[in-house]
Structure formats: C-alpha cells, structure tokens
Amino acid sequence: MSLYIGREALKLWKRICTETTIEINLLAENWKYILGGVIFQYIHGLGARGVHYLHRPGPTLQDVGFFLLPELGSDKAYISETVFTTIFLSFVLWTFHPFIFKTKKIYTVLIWCRVLAFLVACQFLRMVTFYSTQLPGPNYHCREGSKLATLPRPNSVFEVLLLNFPRGILYGCGDLIFSSHTIFSLVFVRVYHKYGTRRFIKKCAWLATIAQSFLIVASRKHYTVDVVVAWYTVNLVVFFIDKKLPELPDRTSAASLLPVSKDSKTKEEDHKLLNGNGDPEDWRPRTQINGMIMEVGNAVHVEVAMNGV
C-alpha cells in the first residue's frame, strides 16, 4: 500500500513540475495580457469608487423585480454573496486543475488571458454606463438617511487611489448599471461551458447563475434592469470577442510546448504525464498501409488477412 502511494505521489509531483514548466513558458509569452487585465481590475474598482462620490440617495425607483420577489432583508444579504463566492472559487480552482489531474483540455495561462479579455471589455462598458447616469441606489446602505450613502470630498488623492479597501468595495453606491457580480458569473460559466468536460456541472453552473440573478434583486443590491442588461451585454460581448481571439491549442499537442530535452524517453514520459496513463511506448506513431500495420522504430510488421483467414 505504501509503495503504491509513493509511486502515485511521485507521478503527481512529476506532473506538477512538468505542467509548471509549460505554464511558465506560456506566461513568459503572455504576461503583458495577464498584467493588463489585472491592472484593469484596479481601474474598474477605482471607477466604482469614484462614482460613489457622485451618488445622491433618493427614493427607490419603481421596479418590477421588487414587486415580484420578496425582500430578503439586510440580514440575509449573505445568501447571494455565498452563491457568487461558490461560482467564483469553483471556476478559479478548475482553471488550475491541469496541474493535478491527468485529463485536461486547457492551459491555465491561456484560459485566464481569455477570461480577462472578456472581463475588461464588459467592465469598460459598465463604467461608461454607470458614469452616464447615476441612479439612487436600492441597497440598504445607499438609501436616504444612511451615512454610507454619500462620501465627503476626499482629503487627498491617496484616499481615492487606495479605494478604502475593503470597506469601500463592500459598501459602494452608484455603480449600478450593470451588475458586476453578474458579469463575473456569466463570463466564468460561459468559459466553463465551452472548455469544461462535465455536463452535470455545466447545468449546475447555469442554474446557480440564474439563482444568483434573482437573489441579487431580492437582496435589493441592484435594480432588475442592472441584471437584465448584464445578461444580454455579457453574452454578446463574449460571443463576438471569442470569435476574434485565437482558439486555444489542443492539449494532444502538448509535447510541442515542452522544453527541448536530449533524452527522448524523458520527453515521452512527460507527454504521458500530461495526457494520461498510456505507456510511452504506445505513443509512437503507427501507420496502416494496405492492411499492414507498420510500427515506426521497430522492425515489427503485422500482416492482417484481408479475407478473414
């Protein structure tokens, strides 16, 4: 038993090391896209913080979702956040599964380049939208009488740049159209729908995103229009940008991304670790010509009888 565990642990360690080498090479080629996407997340947070200074509380607008969905109350606002956190963490963990599991379809660096491209486009449109028109926030801390509904004039530029993290992120007002939570959830679910392999998880992810949309409105964190606009905007943005981006390479050609090694056997073993349990010897190409299977690298020829003899 201990021998089996040790052998499997060694295989896992080699798989992690091999995958890390590949991802580092991909990161060296695509770090500008990753860095740009991460920086824009801060810019988006800065924009949401800035619009809070412009927010003016007022009577809650008439909303069909508020009429149809019962109000959960501020003490149950955590429910929608729990659903969102589950979607968020599940997707992040899935993007790193190639380091652990044998069956894999994606490269972590390349999938995050794609995700960040979708997020940046959607968040740019979101910033343009909520700066165009500021609506009175429906959330409890954004209503009239709340001390958090408006922000005093900042004393310094650093007060704005530091975003008053994390309080400024959790208690923002004015950044309504369209829902940021829905942006992240839809981008993650659409990417997994395309590159994921578990049909049951895909269905659960879509159901969780739909449930989150209803919970956001029931929690009075957004108006219904914020969620509805997010649904068709994000789907359209992802659809058109995905057609412009190059398709992810097939993992069956992963050996081409491995570092050049003088030992061909080591390269074959790495290929096995990346793409399954097959014997490296079985990975060698074979061709079939006129009923004869020829194995490259050996003098073995197996003739197949054409008439059942």
Tab-separated table of N, CA and C in Angstrom, residues 47-148:
chain	number	residue	atom	x	y	z
A	47	GLY	N	-12.941	53.234	-10.715
A	47	GLY	CA	-14.108	53.865	-11.315
A	47	GLY	C	-15.341	53.719	-10.445
A	48	ALA	N	-15.519	52.519	-9.861
A	48	ALA	CA	-16.668	52.301	-8.971
A	48	ALA	C	-16.557	53.158	-7.717
A	49	ARG	N	-15.348	53.338	-7.226
A	49	ARG	CA	-15.146	54.202	-6.062
A	49	ARG	C	-15.434	55.662	-6.408
A	50	GLY	N	-15.010	56.083	-7.600
A	50	GLY	CA	-15.218	57.475	-7.998
A	50	GLY	C	-16.681	57.835	-8.162
A	51	VAL	N	-17.495	56.917	-8.694
A	51	VAL	CA	-18.905	57.233	-8.909
A	51	VAL	C	-19.657	57.340	-7.588
A	52	HIS	N	-19.085	56.729	-6.531
A	52	HIS	CA	-19.714	56.846	-5.214
A	52	HIS	C	-19.714	58.303	-4.746
A	53	TYR	N	-18.701	59.064	-5.121
A	53	TYR	CA	-18.661	60.484	-4.754
A	53	TYR	C	-19.773	61.265	-5.452
A	54	LEU	N	-20.251	60.760	-6.584
A	54	LEU	CA	-21.311	61.432	-7.324
A	54	LEU	C	-22.703	60.962	-6.920
A	55	HIS	N	-22.772	59.899	-6.158
A	55	HIS	CA	-24.069	59.312	-5.814
A	55	HIS	C	-24.881	60.221	-4.901
A	56	ARG	N	-26.164	60.340	-5.230
A	56	ARG	CA	-27.098	61.102	-4.415
A	56	ARG	C	-28.276	60.201	-4.086
A	57	PRO	N	-28.471	59.867	-2.799
A	57	PRO	CA	-29.571	58.972	-2.442
A	57	PRO	C	-30.924	59.613	-2.708
A	58	GLY	N	-31.889	58.781	-2.975
A	58	GLY	CA	-33.241	59.259	-3.242
A	58	GLY	C	-34.225	58.118	-3.090
A	59	PRO	N	-35.477	58.374	-3.382
A	59	PRO	CA	-36.485	57.311	-3.294
A	59	PRO	C	-36.145	56.154	-4.241
A	60	THR	N	-36.384	54.944	-3.786
A	60	THR	CA	-36.136	53.768	-4.617
A	60	THR	C	-37.042	53.794	-5.840
A	61	LEU	N	-36.479	53.536	-6.991
A	61	LEU	CA	-37.235	53.578	-8.237
A	61	LEU	C	-38.210	52.411	-8.326
A	62	GLN	N	-39.264	52.623	-9.105
A	62	GLN	CA	-40.231	51.553	-9.324
A	62	GLN	C	-39.565	50.440	-10.127
A	63	ASP	N	-39.738	49.208	-9.652
A	63	ASP	CA	-39.022	48.077	-10.257
A	63	ASP	C	-39.912	46.848	-10.210
A	64	VAL	N	-40.055	46.182	-11.365
A	64	VAL	CA	-40.928	45.018	-11.435
A	64	VAL	C	-40.385	43.871	-10.593
A	65	GLY	N	-39.052	43.771	-10.516
A	65	GLY	CA	-38.460	42.709	-9.706
A	65	GLY	C	-38.745	42.889	-8.231
A	66	PHE	N	-38.820	44.123	-7.784
A	66	PHE	CA	-39.112	44.391	-6.381
A	66	PHE	C	-40.553	44.012	-6.040
A	67	PHE	N	-41.451	44.135	-7.036
A	67	PHE	CA	-42.839	43.753	-6.820
A	67	PHE	C	-43.011	42.234	-6.780
A	68	LEU	N	-42.252	41.540	-7.649
A	68	LEU	CA	-42.453	40.100	-7.802
A	68	LEU	C	-41.667	39.276	-6.794
A	69	LEU	N	-40.500	39.760	-6.386
A	69	LEU	CA	-39.643	38.990	-5.477
A	69	LEU	C	-39.726	39.541	-4.065
A	70	PRO	N	-39.942	38.682	-3.090
A	70	PRO	CA	-39.982	39.157	-1.698
A	70	PRO	C	-38.619	39.675	-1.262
A	71	GLU	N	-38.620	40.693	-0.439
A	71	GLU	CA	-37.375	41.300	0.027
A	71	GLU	C	-36.729	40.419	1.086
A	72	LEU	N	-35.477	40.062	0.871
A	72	LEU	CA	-34.778	39.189	1.807
A	72	LEU	C	-34.366	39.916	3.079
A	73	GLY	N	-34.051	41.204	2.948
A	73	GLY	CA	-33.591	41.953	4.106
A	73	GLY	C	-32.080	41.971	4.207
A	74	SER	N	-31.578	42.961	4.915
A	74	SER	CA	-30.123	43.132	5.011
A	74	SER	C	-29.453	41.986	5.755
A	75	ASP	N	-30.192	41.321	6.655
A	75	ASP	CA	-29.595	40.229	7.426
A	75	ASP	C	-29.413	38.966	6.608
A	76	LYS	N	-30.044	38.898	5.405
A	76	LYS	CA	-29.902	37.725	4.543
A	76	LYS	C	-29.196	38.052	3.226
A	77	ALA	N	-28.518	39.190	3.210
A	77	ALA	CA	-27.792	39.591	2.000
A	77	ALA	C	-26.633	38.648	1.692
A	78	TYR	N	-26.208	37.907	2.697
A	78	TYR	CA	-25.075	36.994	2.508
A	78	TYR	C	-25.407	35.838	1.568
A	79	ILE	N	-26.701	35.560	1.353
A	79	ILE	CA	-27.080	34.399	0.540
A	79	ILE	C	-26.576	34.563	-0.894
A	80	SER	N	-26.838	35.722	-1.495
A	80	SER	CA	-26.376	35.941	-2.865
A	80	SER	C	-24.859	35.981	-2.942
A	81	GLU	N	-24.218	36.519	-1.902
A	81	GLU	CA	-22.751	36.551	-1.880
A	81	GLU	C	-22.168	35.149	-1.761
A	82	THR	N	-22.865	34.275	-1.042
A	82	THR	CA	-22.410	32.897	-0.908
A	82	THR	C	-22.470	32.175	-2.252
A	83	VAL	N	-23.559	32.379	-2.986
A	83	VAL	CA	-23.681	31.762	-4.312
A	83	VAL	C	-22.589	32.282	-5.239
A	84	PHE	N	-22.367	33.602	-5.218
A	84	PHE	CA	-21.331	34.178	-6.082
A	84	PHE	C	-19.944	33.651	-5.711
A	85	THR	N	-19.649	33.595	-4.427
A	85	THR	CA	-18.343	33.104	-3.984
A	85	THR	C	-18.126	31.655	-4.405
A	86	THR	N	-19.180	30.850	-4.352
A	86	THR	CA	-19.076	29.450	-4.775
A	86	THR	C	-18.739	29.353	-6.256
A	87	ILE	N	-19.428	30.153	-7.078
A	87	ILE	CA	-19.148	30.159	-8.518
A	87	ILE	C	-17.719	30.632	-8.774
A	88	PHE	N	-17.329	31.695	-8.098
A	88	PHE	CA	-16.007	32.294	-8.302
A	88	PHE	C	-14.893	31.311	-7.941
A	89	LEU	N	-14.946	30.766	-6.739
A	89	LEU	CA	-13.874	29.874	-6.285
A	89	LEU	C	-13.847	28.573	-7.087
A	90	SER	N	-15.017	28.062	-7.439
A	90	SER	CA	-15.069	26.829	-8.229
A	90	SER	C	-14.390	27.019	-9.577
A	91	PHE	N	-14.637	28.165	-10.208
A	91	PHE	CA	-14.020	28.416	-11.509
A	91	PHE	C	-12.509	28.569	-11.376
A	92	VAL	N	-12.066	29.316	-10.377
A	92	VAL	CA	-10.623	29.512	-10.181
A	92	VAL	C	-9.925	28.172	-9.962
A	93	LEU	N	-10.509	27.323	-9.133
A	93	LEU	CA	-9.910	26.004	-8.890
A	93	LEU	C	-9.889	25.168	-10.162
A	94	TRP	N	-10.953	25.255	-10.953
A	94	TRP	CA	-10.999	24.484	-12.201
A	94	TRP	C	-9.896	24.913	-13.163
A	95	THR	N	-9.586	26.192	-13.228
A	95	THR	CA	-8.555	26.660	-14.158
A	95	THR	C	-7.169	26.128	-13.807
A	96	PHE	N	-6.994	25.681	-12.557
A	96	PHE	CA	-5.694	25.141	-12.146
A	96	PHE	C	-5.692	23.617	-12.086
A	97	HIS	N	-6.771	22.983	-12.554
A	97	HIS	CA	-6.831	21.523	-12.481
A	97	HIS	C	-5.787	20.821	-13.358
A	98	PRO	N	-5.272	21.428	-14.451
A	98	PRO	CA	-4.241	20.716	-15.217
A	98	PRO	C	-2.987	20.372	-14.423
A	99	PHE	N	-2.748	21.081	-13.310
A	99	PHE	CA	-1.565	20.777	-12.503
A	99	PHE	C	-1.729	19.469	-11.727
A	100	ILE	N	-2.969	19.018	-11.550
A	100	ILE	CA	-3.233	17.859	-10.700
A	100	ILE	C	-3.748	16.657	-11.479
A	101	PHE	N	-4.768	16.891	-12.309
A	101	PHE	CA	-5.460	15.769	-12.947
A	101	PHE	C	-4.799	15.381	-14.267
A	102	LYS	N	-4.997	14.118	-14.634
A	102	LYS	CA	-4.421	13.607	-15.870
A	102	LYS	C	-5.210	14.075	-17.082
A	103	THR	N	-6.538	14.069	-16.957
A	103	THR	CA	-7.392	14.512	-18.058
A	103	THR	C	-7.462	16.026	-18.049
A	104	LYS	N	-7.082	16.652	-19.133
A	104	LYS	CA	-7.036	18.114	-19.187
A	104	LYS	C	-7.283	18.581	-20.606
A	105	LYS	N	-7.856	19.761	-20.707
A	105	LYS	CA	-8.201	20.308	-22.013
A	105	LYS	C	-7.679	21.724	-22.203
A	106	ILE	N	-7.278	22.387	-21.132
A	106	ILE	CA	-6.912	23.799	-21.183
A	106	ILE	C	-5.495	24.009	-20.668
A	107	TYR	N	-4.972	25.198	-20.966
A	107	TYR	CA	-3.768	25.711	-20.333
A	107	TYR	C	-4.196	26.862	-19.425
A	108	THR	N	-3.718	26.867	-18.194
A	108	THR	CA	-4.172	27.842	-17.203
A	108	THR	C	-3.910	29.276	-17.654
A	109	VAL	N	-2.711	29.555	-18.130
A	109	VAL	CA	-2.367	30.917	-18.548
A	109	VAL	C	-3.246	31.373	-19.705
A	110	LEU	N	-3.435	30.516	-20.680
A	110	LEU	CA	-4.214	30.906	-21.862
A	110	LEU	C	-5.689	31.097	-21.532
A	111	ILE	N	-6.225	30.290	-20.629
A	111	ILE	CA	-7.637	30.435	-20.273
A	111	ILE	C	-7.858	31.741	-19.523
A	112	TRP	N	-6.885	32.156	-18.701
A	112	TRP	CA	-7.035	33.421	-17.975
A	112	TRP	C	-6.823	34.618	-18.885
A	113	CYS	N	-6.012	34.479	-19.910
A	113	CYS	CA	-5.916	35.547	-20.922
A	113	CYS	C	-7.283	35.775	-21.559
A	114	ARG	N	-7.963	34.702	-21.847
A	114	ARG	CA	-9.288	34.778	-22.464
A	114	ARG	C	-10.302	35.398	-21.498
A	115	VAL	N	-10.292	34.912	-20.260
A	115	VAL	CA	-11.235	35.416	-19.261
A	115	VAL	C	-11.035	36.906	-19.014
A	116	LEU	N	-9.795	37.328	-18.865
A	116	LEU	CA	-9.521	38.743	-18.607
A	116	LEU	C	-9.913	39.625	-19.784
A	117	ALA	N	-9.772	39.119	-20.999
A	117	ALA	CA	-10.210	39.877	-22.174
A	117	ALA	C	-11.714	40.118	-22.124
A	118	PHE	N	-12.474	39.090	-21.756
A	118	PHE	CA	-13.926	39.235	-21.633
A	118	PHE	C	-14.282	40.219	-20.515
A	119	LEU	N	-13.607	40.084	-19.376
A	119	LEU	CA	-13.917	40.947	-18.239
A	119	LEU	C	-13.604	42.405	-18.530
A	120	VAL	N	-12.461	42.660	-19.149
A	120	VAL	CA	-12.064	44.039	-19.437
A	120	VAL	C	-13.077	44.718	-20.360
A	121	ALA	N	-13.503	44.024	-21.402
A	121	ALA	CA	-14.476	44.598	-22.333
A	121	ALA	C	-15.795	44.893	-21.630
A	122	CYS	N	-16.278	43.957	-20.828
A	122	CYS	CA	-17.551	44.156	-20.120
A	122	CYS	C	-17.442	45.260	-19.072
A	123	GLN	N	-16.342	45.291	-18.343
A	123	GLN	CA	-16.187	46.303	-17.299
A	123	GLN	C	-16.007	47.699	-17.881
A	124	PHE	N	-15.370	47.798	-19.036
A	124	PHE	CA	-15.261	49.108	-19.693
A	124	PHE	C	-16.651	49.641	-20.055
A	125	LEU	N	-17.485	48.778	-20.639
A	125	LEU	CA	-18.847	49.180	-20.969
A	125	LEU	C	-19.636	49.525	-19.708
A	126	ARG	N	-19.384	48.795	-18.649
A	126	ARG	CA	-20.085	49.061	-17.384
A	126	ARG	C	-19.722	50.436	-16.841
A	127	MET	N	-18.439	50.792	-16.881
A	127	MET	CA	-18.016	52.095	-16.383
A	127	MET	C	-18.628	53.229	-17.196
A	128	VAL	N	-18.648	53.065	-18.515
A	128	VAL	CA	-19.271	54.078	-19.369
A	128	VAL	C	-20.743	54.236	-19.002
A	129	THR	N	-21.409	53.135	-18.701
A	129	THR	CA	-22.843	53.162	-18.417
A	129	THR	C	-23.148	53.820	-17.082
A	130	PHE	N	-22.465	53.406	-16.009
A	130	PHE	CA	-22.861	53.972	-14.710
A	130	PHE	C	-22.339	55.389	-14.494
A	131	TYR	N	-21.373	55.831	-15.296
A	131	TYR	CA	-20.994	57.244	-15.233
A	131	TYR	C	-21.928	58.114	-16.067
A	132	SER	N	-22.613	57.499	-17.030
A	132	SER	CA	-23.538	58.273	-17.866
A	132	SER	C	-24.756	58.722	-17.071
A	133	THR	N	-25.294	57.840	-16.254
A	133	THR	CA	-26.474	58.169	-15.438
A	133	THR	C	-26.319	57.520	-14.077
A	134	GLN	N	-26.422	58.329	-13.013
A	134	GLN	CA	-26.352	57.809	-11.654
A	134	GLN	C	-27.768	57.643	-11.103
A	135	LEU	N	-28.097	56.417	-10.760
A	135	LEU	CA	-29.395	56.114	-10.175
A	135	LEU	C	-29.280	56.055	-8.658
A	136	PRO	N	-30.353	56.401	-7.936
A	136	PRO	CA	-30.318	56.250	-6.477
A	136	PRO	C	-30.232	54.769	-6.112
A	137	GLY	N	-29.254	54.411	-5.317
A	137	GLY	CA	-29.015	53.000	-5.001
A	137	GLY	C	-30.135	52.379	-4.190
A	138	PRO	N	-30.551	51.150	-4.542
A	138	PRO	CA	-31.603	50.468	-3.782
A	138	PRO	C	-31.091	49.722	-2.554
A	139	ASN	N	-29.765	49.538	-2.466
A	139	ASN	CA	-29.207	48.797	-1.341
A	139	ASN	C	-29.421	49.576	-0.047
A	140	TYR	N	-29.433	48.880	1.058
A	140	TYR	CA	-29.805	49.490	2.329
A	140	TYR	C	-28.831	50.585	2.752
A	141	HIS	N	-27.559	50.391	2.502
A	141	HIS	CA	-26.582	51.398	2.909
A	141	HIS	C	-26.503	52.567	1.926
A	142	CYS	N	-27.266	52.482	0.820
A	142	CYS	CA	-27.254	53.566	-0.174
A	142	CYS	C	-28.529	54.424	-0.120
A	143	ARG	N	-29.423	54.114	0.797
A	143	ARG	CA	-30.697	54.831	0.855
A	143	ARG	C	-30.570	56.114	1.677
A	144	GLU	N	-31.582	56.938	1.559
A	144	GLU	CA	-31.608	58.196	2.306
A	144	GLU	C	-31.547	57.919	3.805
A	145	GLY	N	-30.729	58.695	4.496
A	145	GLY	CA	-30.569	58.532	5.934
A	145	GLY	C	-29.349	57.722	6.315
A	146	SER	N	-28.783	56.983	5.369
A	146	SER	CA	-27.594	56.196	5.672
A	146	SER	C	-26.340	57.059	5.549
A	147	LYS	N	-25.433	56.906	6.504
A	147	LYS	CA	-24.195	57.681	6.477
A	147	LYS	C	-23.273	57.233	5.346
A	148	LEU	N	-23.485	56.014	4.860
A	148	LEU	CA	-22.629	55.487	3.805
A	148	LEU	C	-23.136	55.823	2.407
